[in-house]
Amino acid sequence: MDEVIRVEGLTKNFGQLQVLRGIDCSVKSSEVVCVIGPSGSGKSTFLRCLNGLEEASGGRVLVHGVSVHDNSTDVDALRSEIGMVFQRFNLFPHMTVLDNITLAPTKVRGVALEQAREQARALLIKVGLLDKIDAYPNQLSGGQQQRVAIARALAMQPAIMLFDEPTSALDPEMVGEVLSVMQTLAEEGMTMMVVSHEMGFARRVANRVLFMDEGVLVEEGTPEEVFDHPREERTRRFLSSVL
Amino acid sequence: MEPILWFGWFRADIIAEYGVMFWRGLQMTILVTVICIVQGTALGLAIGLARLADARHSPARQICRYLLRWPSTVYVSFFRGTPLFVQILLIHFAVLPLFINPADGLLISGETARSLKQNYGAFISGILALTLNSGAYISEIFRAGIQSIDRGQIEASRSLGLSFARTMYHVVLPQAFRRMLPPLGNNAIALLKDSSLISAIGLAELAYTARTVAGAYSRYWEPYLSISLMYWTLTLGLAWAVKRLEARYGRGDTR
C-alpha cells in the first residue's frame, strides 16, 4: 500500500506555547486513522498542519511525497487533493447547496459546469440530501449541513479526507447521520484521518487509533489494542474518563 | 415675468425663470455623485485591501507592511482627519495647479492646460477631492466588512484549493458586500449631500445655482427650499435603491 501522508518530527509553537512536540506518523492509502485525546492535546492543530492551514514550526509533512510547508510548493494544488471537514461545517452561506459543491471543481479544476452539477447530484444522493440541492445552508439542520460539507470536500475527488471533530457541534440526534456517511466512505476505501470524541466510531471503523496528549503521540495501534489493552498509563486514564 | 405667488409668499416664478439652470445643476449634482460613488468604491476596495495586506514570509511581509499598510493607513487618517471643505480648496487651488498649469504643469501645460482649467477645473478638482475623501471612508467599510467574515469561511475555501484571490472574490467579498450595503448606502447619501461643498470652487451644481438665484433676487426661501426638496428626493431615491440591493443580496440570510 502506498503512503498518502508522512509526518516527520512535526512541531508547532504558538508563541511560547508548544502545542506539538515532535510527531511522527504515516497514513497509507485506504487507511482510516482516528486521533483521540483530551481537549487541548493538539489534535486539531495536528490535523490543520497536514493541509497547511497551520504553519509548521519544525519537522515536515509530506503528502504523496510533496512537502506541505515548503515555500516552493503549490499549496493550492496540494490542498485540492486533501479534503477537509470542519467542526463548524463552514458552508458558504451565500450559495445554494449545489453552488457550494460545484464552486471548487469548476474554479480550481476547470470542470465544465454541467459535469460538476451532475457530479454534485451524485454526491448528494450519496449523502442522502438530493432534495436539498437548491436550499441555502441556513435552511438545513446541523447534521444536514455537515453532510453537505462532506459532499463539497468529496467533489474534488481528494486522495485523503481530514475530519476535524465533525460531530462535536451537532445535537446528539444528528451525530448518527454524519457518522454513517463517514462509515460508508470508509467502507468504500477512502483514506481518512478523523479527529473525534466518538469512541464508538473509532472502535467500529478505524484501522488504527492514535492517542495524543500534550502534543505527543502517546500510543498507537488497532482499536482493540488501544481501547482494550492500552499500554500507557495516560491512555488508560483518558479512556476511563470518557468511556 | 409676472410674480406668481404660492400660498401667498412663495415666488414660484423665480424658480420657473431659472428652471433650466436648476435642471442643469441637478444633472451636475447627480453626475458628480455617481462618478464619485463608482470611483470611491473602487478606491475604497483597493485601500481597504492594502490595509489588510499581510504575508507570512519576507520579503513579502516587509513589502506589505511598508509599501501597503503604512501608506494606506496614513492616507485614511489624513482624509478622515481633515475637513472635506479644506480638502476641496487644497486640491483646487494648490494641488491641481501643480499638475495642470499653462506655464509649467507637471502633467499638462500650455494652451490645453489653460482651456482645461477654465472649462473643467472645478469639475476635476471637485471629483478628485470627493473621490479621495469617500475612498478613505469606504476603505474602512470594506476593511470592517472583510474582517467580519468568519475565519472558517476562508479556511474552508482555501482547503478546497481556491487561491487567496479566488477566496476573496467568490467567498469573502460577496458575504462582506452584503454586510457593507447599509454603511455603503449611508456613505452614498453623505456623498450626495457633500457634493454641495464643491459650489465653493464654482462648479455649477445645485447649491451653486441656488446661490446664484438668491443673489439675483435677494430671495432665499425659494431657491434654498427648492434645492433642499431636490436633495431630499435624491437621498430618498438612494435609500430605496440600497434597500432593493439588500433584499437582492440577502438570499441565504438567517432571517
Coordinates of C-alpha atoms in Angstrom, one line a residue:
Chain A
M1 CA 0.0 0.0 0.0
D2 CA 1.3 3.4 -0.9
E3 CA 1.8 6.1 1.6
V4 CA -0.5 9.2 1.4
I5 CA 0.8 11.2 4.3
R6 CA 4.1 11.0 6.1
V7 CA 4.8 13.2 9.1
E8 CA 8.3 13.6 10.4
G9 CA 9.2 15.3 13.6
L10 CA 6.4 17.8 13.3
T11 CA 6.5 20.6 15.9
K12 CA 4.2 23.6 16.3
N13 CA 4.5 26.6 18.7
F14 CA 2.1 29.3 19.3
G15 CA 4.5 31.9 20.8
Q16 CA 5.8 30.3 24.0
L17 CA 3.2 27.6 24.0
Q18 CA 4.4 24.3 22.5
V19 CA 1.4 22.6 21.0
L20 CA 3.1 19.8 19.0
R21 CA 6.3 18.4 20.3
G22 CA 7.6 16.2 17.5
I23 CA 5.0 14.0 15.8
D24 CA 5.9 11.1 13.6
C25 CA 3.4 9.0 11.8
S26 CA 2.1 8.0 8.4
V27 CA -1.2 7.2 6.7
K28 CA -1.4 4.6 4.0
S29 CA -3.9 4.5 1.2
S30 CA -7.4 3.3 2.2
E31 CA -6.5 3.5 5.9
V32 CA -8.9 5.0 8.4
V33 CA -7.0 6.6 11.3
C34 CA -8.7 8.1 14.3
V35 CA -7.0 10.6 16.5
I36 CA -8.2 10.7 20.1
G37 CA -7.1 12.5 23.2
P38 CA -8.1 15.1 25.7
S39 CA -9.0 18.6 24.6
G40 CA -6.0 20.9 24.2
S41 CA -3.8 17.9 23.4
G42 CA -3.1 19.3 19.9
K43 CA -5.2 17.0 17.8
S44 CA -6.9 19.7 15.7
T45 CA -3.6 21.7 15.3
F46 CA -2.0 18.5 14.1
L47 CA -4.7 17.9 11.5
R48 CA -4.6 21.5 10.4
C49 CA -0.8 21.2 9.8
L50 CA -1.5 18.4 7.4
N51 CA -3.0 20.7 4.7
G52 CA -1.0 23.8 5.7
L53 CA -3.8 25.7 7.4
E54 CA -1.2 26.0 10.2
E55 CA 2.4 26.6 9.5
A56 CA 4.7 24.0 11.0
S57 CA 7.4 25.3 13.4
G58 CA 9.6 22.3 12.7
G59 CA 9.7 19.0 11.0
R60 CA 7.8 18.3 7.8
V61 CA 4.7 16.9 6.4
L62 CA 4.8 15.0 3.1
V63 CA 1.6 14.4 1.0
H64 CA 2.3 12.0 -1.8
G65 CA 6.0 12.9 -1.2
V66 CA 5.4 16.6 -1.6
S67 CA 6.4 18.8 1.4
V68 CA 3.4 20.8 2.5
H69 CA 5.3 23.6 4.2
D70 CA 7.9 24.3 1.6
N71 CA 7.8 27.8 0.2
S72 CA 8.1 26.4 -3.3
T73 CA 5.2 24.0 -3.0
D74 CA 2.0 24.9 -4.8
V75 CA -0.1 24.7 -1.7
D76 CA -3.4 25.3 -3.6
A77 CA -2.8 22.3 -5.8
L78 CA -1.9 20.2 -2.8
R79 CA -4.9 21.2 -0.9
S80 CA -7.2 20.3 -3.7
E81 CA -6.0 16.7 -3.1
I82 CA -6.9 16.9 0.6
G83 CA -10.5 17.2 1.6
M84 CA -11.2 18.8 4.9
V85 CA -14.4 18.7 7.0
F86 CA -14.7 21.2 9.9
Q87 CA -16.3 21.1 13.3
R88 CA -18.5 24.1 12.4
F89 CA -19.2 22.9 8.8
N90 CA -18.2 26.3 7.2
L91 CA -20.5 26.0 4.3
F92 CA -20.7 29.2 2.2
P93 CA -24.0 30.8 3.4
H94 CA -24.5 33.0 0.3
M95 CA -24.5 30.0 -2.0
T96 CA -27.0 27.2 -2.5
V97 CA -26.0 23.6 -1.6
L98 CA -25.4 23.0 -5.3
D99 CA -23.2 26.0 -5.7
N100 CA -21.3 25.1 -2.6
I101 CA -20.4 21.8 -4.1
T102 CA -19.6 22.9 -7.6
L103 CA -17.5 26.0 -6.7
A104 CA -14.1 24.3 -6.3
P105 CA -14.4 21.8 -9.1
T106 CA -15.3 24.5 -11.7
K107 CA -12.9 27.2 -10.4
V108 CA -9.9 25.1 -9.4
R109 CA -10.1 22.1 -11.7
G110 CA -11.8 23.8 -14.6
V111 CA -14.5 21.1 -14.8
A112 CA -17.5 22.1 -17.0
L113 CA -20.4 23.4 -15.0
E114 CA -22.9 20.8 -16.3
Q115 CA -20.5 18.0 -15.5
A116 CA -19.8 19.4 -12.0
R117 CA -23.6 19.6 -11.4
E118 CA -24.0 16.0 -12.4
Q119 CA -21.3 15.0 -10.0
A120 CA -22.8 17.2 -7.3
R121 CA -26.2 15.4 -7.7
A122 CA -24.5 12.0 -7.4
L123 CA -22.7 13.1 -4.2
L124 CA -25.9 14.5 -2.8
I125 CA -27.6 11.2 -3.4
K126 CA -24.7 9.5 -1.6
V127 CA -25.2 11.7 1.5
G128 CA -29.0 11.5 1.2
L129 CA -29.7 15.1 0.5
L130 CA -30.6 15.4 -3.1
D131 CA -33.9 17.1 -2.2
K132 CA -31.9 20.0 -0.6
I133 CA -30.0 20.8 -3.7
D134 CA -31.4 24.3 -4.1
A135 CA -31.5 25.1 -0.4
Y136 CA -29.3 27.6 1.4
P137 CA -27.2 26.3 4.2
N138 CA -29.1 28.1 6.9
Q139 CA -32.3 26.2 5.9
L140 CA -30.6 23.0 6.8
S141 CA -30.1 21.3 10.2
G142 CA -26.5 20.9 11.6
G143 CA -26.3 17.3 10.5
Q144 CA -27.5 18.1 7.0
Q145 CA -25.0 20.9 6.7
Q146 CA -22.2 18.6 7.8
R147 CA -23.2 16.0 5.2
V148 CA -23.2 18.8 2.5
A149 CA -19.8 19.8 3.7
I150 CA -18.6 16.2 3.2
A151 CA -20.1 16.2 -0.3
R152 CA -18.4 19.5 -1.0
A153 CA -15.0 18.1 0.0
L154 CA -15.6 14.9 -1.9
A155 CA -16.3 16.8 -5.1
M156 CA -12.6 17.5 -5.5
Q157 CA -12.0 13.7 -5.5
P158 CA -9.4 14.0 -2.8
A159 CA -6.8 11.4 -2.1
I160 CA -7.5 11.8 1.6
M161 CA -10.2 13.2 3.8
L162 CA -9.4 15.0 7.1
F163 CA -12.2 15.3 9.6
D164 CA -11.8 17.8 12.4
E165 CA -14.2 16.9 15.1
P166 CA -17.0 16.6 12.6
T167 CA -19.8 15.8 15.1
S168 CA -18.8 18.0 18.1
A169 CA -21.0 20.9 17.1
L170 CA -24.0 18.7 16.4
D171 CA -27.1 18.0 18.5
P172 CA -26.9 14.4 19.7
E173 CA -29.7 13.1 17.5
M174 CA -27.8 14.3 14.4
V175 CA -24.5 12.6 15.2
G176 CA -25.6 9.3 13.8
E177 CA -26.4 10.5 10.3
V178 CA -23.0 12.1 9.9
L179 CA -21.1 9.1 11.2
S180 CA -23.0 6.7 9.0
V181 CA -22.0 8.8 5.9
M182 CA -18.4 8.7 7.1
Q183 CA -18.6 4.9 7.7
T184 CA -19.9 4.4 4.2
L185 CA -16.9 6.4 2.9
A186 CA -14.5 4.3 4.9
E187 CA -16.0 1.1 3.6
E188 CA -15.6 2.4 0.0
G189 CA -11.9 2.6 0.6
M190 CA -11.5 6.4 1.2
T191 CA -8.3 7.3 3.1
M192 CA -9.4 9.1 6.2
M193 CA -7.9 10.8 9.2
V194 CA -10.5 11.6 11.9
V195 CA -10.1 13.7 15.0
S196 CA -13.1 12.8 17.1
H197 CA -14.5 12.2 20.5
E198 CA -16.7 9.4 19.1
M199 CA -15.1 6.4 20.6
G200 CA -17.7 4.1 19.2
F201 CA -17.0 5.2 15.7
A202 CA -13.2 4.9 16.3
R203 CA -13.7 1.3 17.5
R204 CA -16.0 0.3 14.7
V205 CA -14.5 2.0 11.7
A206 CA -10.8 2.8 12.4
N207 CA -7.9 0.6 11.2
R208 CA -5.7 2.4 13.6
V209 CA -6.1 4.7 16.6
L210 CA -3.7 7.4 17.7
F211 CA -3.8 8.6 21.2
M212 CA -2.4 12.1 21.6
D213 CA -1.7 14.0 24.8
E214 CA 0.2 17.3 25.4
G215 CA 1.5 17.5 21.9
V216 CA 2.9 14.0 21.6
L217 CA 1.7 10.7 20.2
V218 CA 1.5 8.6 23.3
E219 CA 0.2 5.4 21.9
E220 CA -1.0 3.9 18.6
G221 CA -2.4 0.7 17.5
T222 CA -5.5 -1.1 16.3
P223 CA -8.8 -0.2 18.1
E224 CA -8.6 -3.4 20.1
E225 CA -5.0 -2.7 21.2
V226 CA -5.7 0.9 22.3
F227 CA -9.2 0.6 23.7
D228 CA -8.9 -2.9 25.3
H229 CA -5.3 -3.3 26.2
P230 CA -3.8 0.2 26.5
R231 CA -0.1 0.1 27.3
E232 CA 0.3 3.6 28.6
E233 CA -1.0 4.9 31.9
R234 CA -2.1 8.2 30.3
T235 CA -4.1 6.3 27.7
R236 CA -5.8 4.3 30.5
R237 CA -6.6 7.4 32.5
F238 CA -8.1 9.2 29.4
L239 CA -10.2 6.1 28.4
S240 CA -11.6 5.6 31.9
S241 CA -12.7 9.3 31.9
V242 CA -14.6 9.1 28.6
L243 CA -15.9 5.5 28.4
Chain B
M1 CA -42.4 87.6 -15.9
E2 CA -45.4 88.4 -13.6
P3 CA -44.8 87.4 -10.0
I4 CA -46.6 84.1 -9.2
L5 CA -47.3 83.6 -5.5
W6 CA -47.9 80.2 -4.0
F7 CA -49.5 80.2 -0.6
G8 CA -49.2 84.0 -0.6
W9 CA -45.4 84.1 -0.1
F10 CA -43.5 81.6 -2.3
R11 CA -42.4 83.3 -5.6
A12 CA -42.7 80.3 -7.9
D13 CA -41.9 82.4 -10.9
I14 CA -38.3 82.8 -9.8
I15 CA -37.9 79.0 -9.8
A16 CA -39.6 78.8 -13.2
E17 CA -37.4 81.6 -14.6
Y18 CA -34.3 79.7 -13.6
G19 CA -35.8 76.3 -14.4
V20 CA -33.1 75.4 -17.0
M21 CA -30.3 76.4 -14.6
F22 CA -31.8 74.3 -11.8
W23 CA -32.2 71.4 -14.2
R24 CA -28.5 71.6 -15.2
G25 CA -27.5 72.0 -11.6
L26 CA -29.4 68.9 -10.7
Q27 CA -27.8 66.9 -13.5
M28 CA -24.4 68.1 -12.4
T29 CA -25.0 67.1 -8.8
I30 CA -26.2 63.6 -10.0
L31 CA -23.2 63.2 -12.4
V32 CA -20.7 64.2 -9.7
T33 CA -22.3 61.9 -7.1
V34 CA -22.4 58.9 -9.5
I35 CA -18.8 59.3 -10.6
C36 CA -17.6 59.7 -7.0
I37 CA -19.6 56.7 -5.8
V38 CA -18.1 54.5 -8.5
Q39 CA -14.5 55.8 -8.2
G40 CA -14.7 56.0 -4.4
T41 CA -15.9 52.4 -4.1
A42 CA -13.1 51.1 -6.4
L43 CA -10.5 53.2 -4.5
G44 CA -12.0 52.1 -1.1
L45 CA -11.7 48.5 -2.1
A46 CA -8.1 48.9 -3.1
I47 CA -7.2 50.9 0.0
G48 CA -9.2 48.5 2.3
L49 CA -7.3 45.5 0.9
A50 CA -4.0 47.3 1.2
R51 CA -4.7 48.0 4.9
L52 CA -5.3 44.3 5.4
A53 CA -2.3 43.1 3.4
D54 CA -0.1 40.7 5.2
A55 CA 2.2 37.8 4.3
R56 CA 3.9 35.0 6.2
H57 CA 7.4 35.3 4.8
S58 CA 9.9 38.0 3.9
P59 CA 10.3 39.9 1.7
A60 CA 6.6 39.9 1.0
R61 CA 6.0 40.5 4.7
Q62 CA 8.0 43.7 4.7
I63 CA 6.5 44.9 1.4
C64 CA 3.0 44.5 2.8
R65 CA 3.9 46.5 5.9
Y66 CA 5.9 49.4 4.5
L67 CA 4.5 49.8 1.0
L68 CA 0.9 48.8 1.6
R69 CA -0.3 49.0 5.2
W70 CA 1.6 52.2 6.3
P71 CA 0.8 54.4 3.3
S72 CA -2.8 53.4 3.2
T73 CA -3.2 54.0 7.0
V74 CA -1.7 57.5 6.7
Y75 CA -3.9 58.2 3.7
V76 CA -7.1 57.2 5.5
S77 CA -6.1 59.1 8.6
F78 CA -5.5 62.3 6.7
F79 CA -8.7 62.3 4.6
R80 CA -10.8 61.4 7.6
G81 CA -9.0 63.7 9.9
T82 CA -9.3 67.0 7.9
P83 CA -12.4 68.8 6.7
L84 CA -13.7 67.9 3.3
F85 CA -14.1 71.6 2.6
V86 CA -10.4 72.3 3.3
Q87 CA -9.5 69.3 1.1
I88 CA -11.5 70.7 -1.8
L89 CA -9.8 74.1 -1.5
L90 CA -6.4 72.5 -1.1
I91 CA -6.8 70.3 -4.2
H92 CA -8.4 73.0 -6.3
F93 CA -6.1 75.9 -5.5
A94 CA -2.8 74.1 -4.6
V95 CA -2.6 70.6 -6.0
L96 CA -4.4 70.9 -9.3
P97 CA -2.3 73.9 -10.5
L98 CA 0.8 71.9 -9.8
F99 CA -0.2 69.4 -12.4
I100 CA -2.4 71.4 -14.8
N101 CA -0.8 74.8 -15.4
P102 CA -0.2 76.8 -18.6
A103 CA 3.3 77.7 -17.6
D104 CA 4.9 74.6 -16.0
G105 CA 2.2 72.0 -15.3
L106 CA 3.7 68.7 -14.3
L107 CA 1.1 66.8 -16.2
I108 CA -0.4 69.2 -18.8
S109 CA 0.9 72.7 -19.7
G110 CA 0.3 75.3 -22.4
E111 CA -2.9 76.2 -24.1
T112 CA -4.6 72.8 -23.4
A113 CA -4.0 73.4 -19.7
R114 CA -5.5 76.9 -19.9
S115 CA -8.7 75.8 -21.5
L116 CA -8.9 72.6 -19.4
K117 CA -8.6 74.6 -16.2
Q118 CA -11.1 77.2 -17.4
N119 CA -13.8 74.8 -18.5
Y120 CA -13.3 71.8 -16.2
G121 CA -11.1 73.0 -13.4
A122 CA -13.7 72.9 -10.7
F123 CA -15.2 69.7 -12.0
I124 CA -11.9 67.9 -11.9
S125 CA -10.9 69.2 -8.5
G126 CA -14.3 68.6 -7.1
I127 CA -14.4 65.0 -8.3
L128 CA -10.8 64.4 -7.2
A129 CA -11.4 65.7 -3.7
L130 CA -14.7 63.9 -3.2
T131 CA -13.4 60.6 -4.6
L132 CA -10.3 60.7 -2.4
N133 CA -12.4 61.6 0.7
S134 CA -15.1 59.0 0.2
G135 CA -12.4 56.4 -0.8
A136 CA -11.0 56.8 2.7
Y137 CA -14.3 56.3 4.4
I138 CA -15.3 53.4 2.1
S139 CA -12.0 51.7 2.7
E140 CA -12.9 51.5 6.4
I141 CA -16.3 50.0 5.4
F142 CA -14.5 47.4 3.3
R143 CA -11.9 46.6 6.0
A144 CA -14.6 46.1 8.6
G145 CA -16.8 44.1 6.2
I146 CA -13.9 41.8 5.3
Q147 CA -12.8 41.3 8.8
S148 CA -16.3 40.5 10.0
I149 CA -16.3 37.3 7.8
D150 CA -15.6 34.2 9.9
R151 CA -12.1 32.8 9.5
G152 CA -13.7 29.4 8.9
Q153 CA -15.1 30.6 5.6
I154 CA -11.6 31.4 4.4
E155 CA -10.2 28.2 5.7
A156 CA -12.9 26.1 4.1
S157 CA -12.3 27.8 0.8
R158 CA -8.5 27.5 0.9
S159 CA -8.9 23.9 1.9
L160 CA -10.8 23.2 -1.3
G161 CA -7.7 24.5 -3.2
L162 CA -9.1 28.0 -4.0
S163 CA -6.3 30.6 -4.1
F164 CA -6.4 33.6 -1.9
A165 CA -7.6 35.9 -4.7
R166 CA -10.4 33.4 -5.6
T167 CA -11.4 33.0 -2.0
M168 CA -11.7 36.8 -1.7
Y169 CA -13.7 37.0 -5.0
H170 CA -16.1 34.1 -4.5
V171 CA -16.4 33.6 -0.8
V172 CA -15.4 36.7 1.3
L173 CA -16.3 39.7 -0.8
P174 CA -19.9 38.6 -1.7
Q175 CA -20.6 38.0 2.0
A176 CA -18.8 41.1 3.1
F177 CA -20.6 43.2 0.5
R178 CA -24.0 42.2 1.9
R179 CA -23.0 43.4 5.3
M180 CA -21.4 46.5 3.8
L181 CA -24.5 47.6 1.9
P182 CA -26.1 49.7 4.8
P183 CA -22.9 51.7 5.6
L184 CA -22.2 52.0 1.8
G185 CA -25.7 53.4 1.4
N186 CA -25.1 55.9 4.2
N187 CA -21.9 56.9 2.6
A188 CA -23.5 57.4 -0.8
I189 CA -26.1 59.7 0.8
A190 CA -23.4 61.6 2.6
L191 CA -21.5 61.9 -0.7
L192 CA -24.6 63.3 -2.5
K193 CA -25.0 66.0 0.2
D194 CA -21.3 66.8 0.4
S195 CA -21.2 67.4 -3.3
S196 CA -22.8 70.8 -2.5
L197 CA -19.4 71.9 -1.0
I198 CA -17.9 71.9 -4.5
S199 CA -20.0 75.0 -5.2
A200 CA -17.4 76.9 -3.2
I201 CA -14.9 76.5 -6.1
G202 CA -17.5 77.5 -8.7
L203 CA -18.9 74.2 -10.0
A204 CA -22.4 74.9 -11.3
E205 CA -24.3 72.2 -9.4
L206 CA -27.5 72.6 -7.3
A207 CA -26.1 74.6 -4.4
Y208 CA -24.3 76.9 -6.8
T209 CA -27.4 77.5 -8.7
A210 CA -29.4 78.3 -5.6
R211 CA -26.7 80.8 -4.5
T212 CA -26.8 82.5 -7.9
V213 CA -30.6 82.8 -7.9
A214 CA -30.6 84.0 -4.3
G215 CA -28.1 86.7 -5.3
A216 CA -30.1 87.9 -8.2
Y217 CA -33.4 88.4 -6.4
S218 CA -32.3 88.7 -2.7
R219 CA -34.8 85.9 -2.1
Y220 CA -33.7 83.0 0.0
W221 CA -36.7 80.8 0.7
E222 CA -37.4 80.0 -2.8
P223 CA -34.0 78.8 -4.1
Y224 CA -32.8 77.1 -0.9
L225 CA -36.1 75.4 -0.1
S226 CA -36.3 74.2 -3.7
I227 CA -32.9 72.6 -3.8
S228 CA -33.5 71.1 -0.3
L229 CA -36.5 69.3 -1.7
M230 CA -34.4 68.1 -4.6
Y231 CA -31.6 66.8 -2.4
W232 CA -34.2 65.2 -0.2
T233 CA -35.9 63.4 -3.1
L234 CA -32.5 62.2 -4.3
T235 CA -31.5 60.8 -0.9
L236 CA -34.8 59.1 -0.6
G237 CA -34.3 57.5 -4.0
L238 CA -30.8 56.3 -3.0
A239 CA -32.1 54.9 0.3
W240 CA -34.7 53.0 -1.7
A241 CA -32.1 51.7 -4.1
V242 CA -30.0 50.4 -1.3
K243 CA -32.9 48.6 0.2
R244 CA -33.6 46.9 -3.0
L245 CA -30.0 45.8 -3.3
E246 CA -30.1 44.5 0.3
A247 CA -33.1 42.4 -0.5
R248 CA -31.4 41.0 -3.6
Y249 CA -28.1 40.1 -1.9
G250 CA -29.9 39.0 1.2
R251 CA -30.6 35.4 -0.1
G252 CA -29.2 32.9 2.3
D253 CA -29.5 35.3 5.3
T254 CA -30.5 33.8 8.6
R255 CA -33.8 35.7 8.7

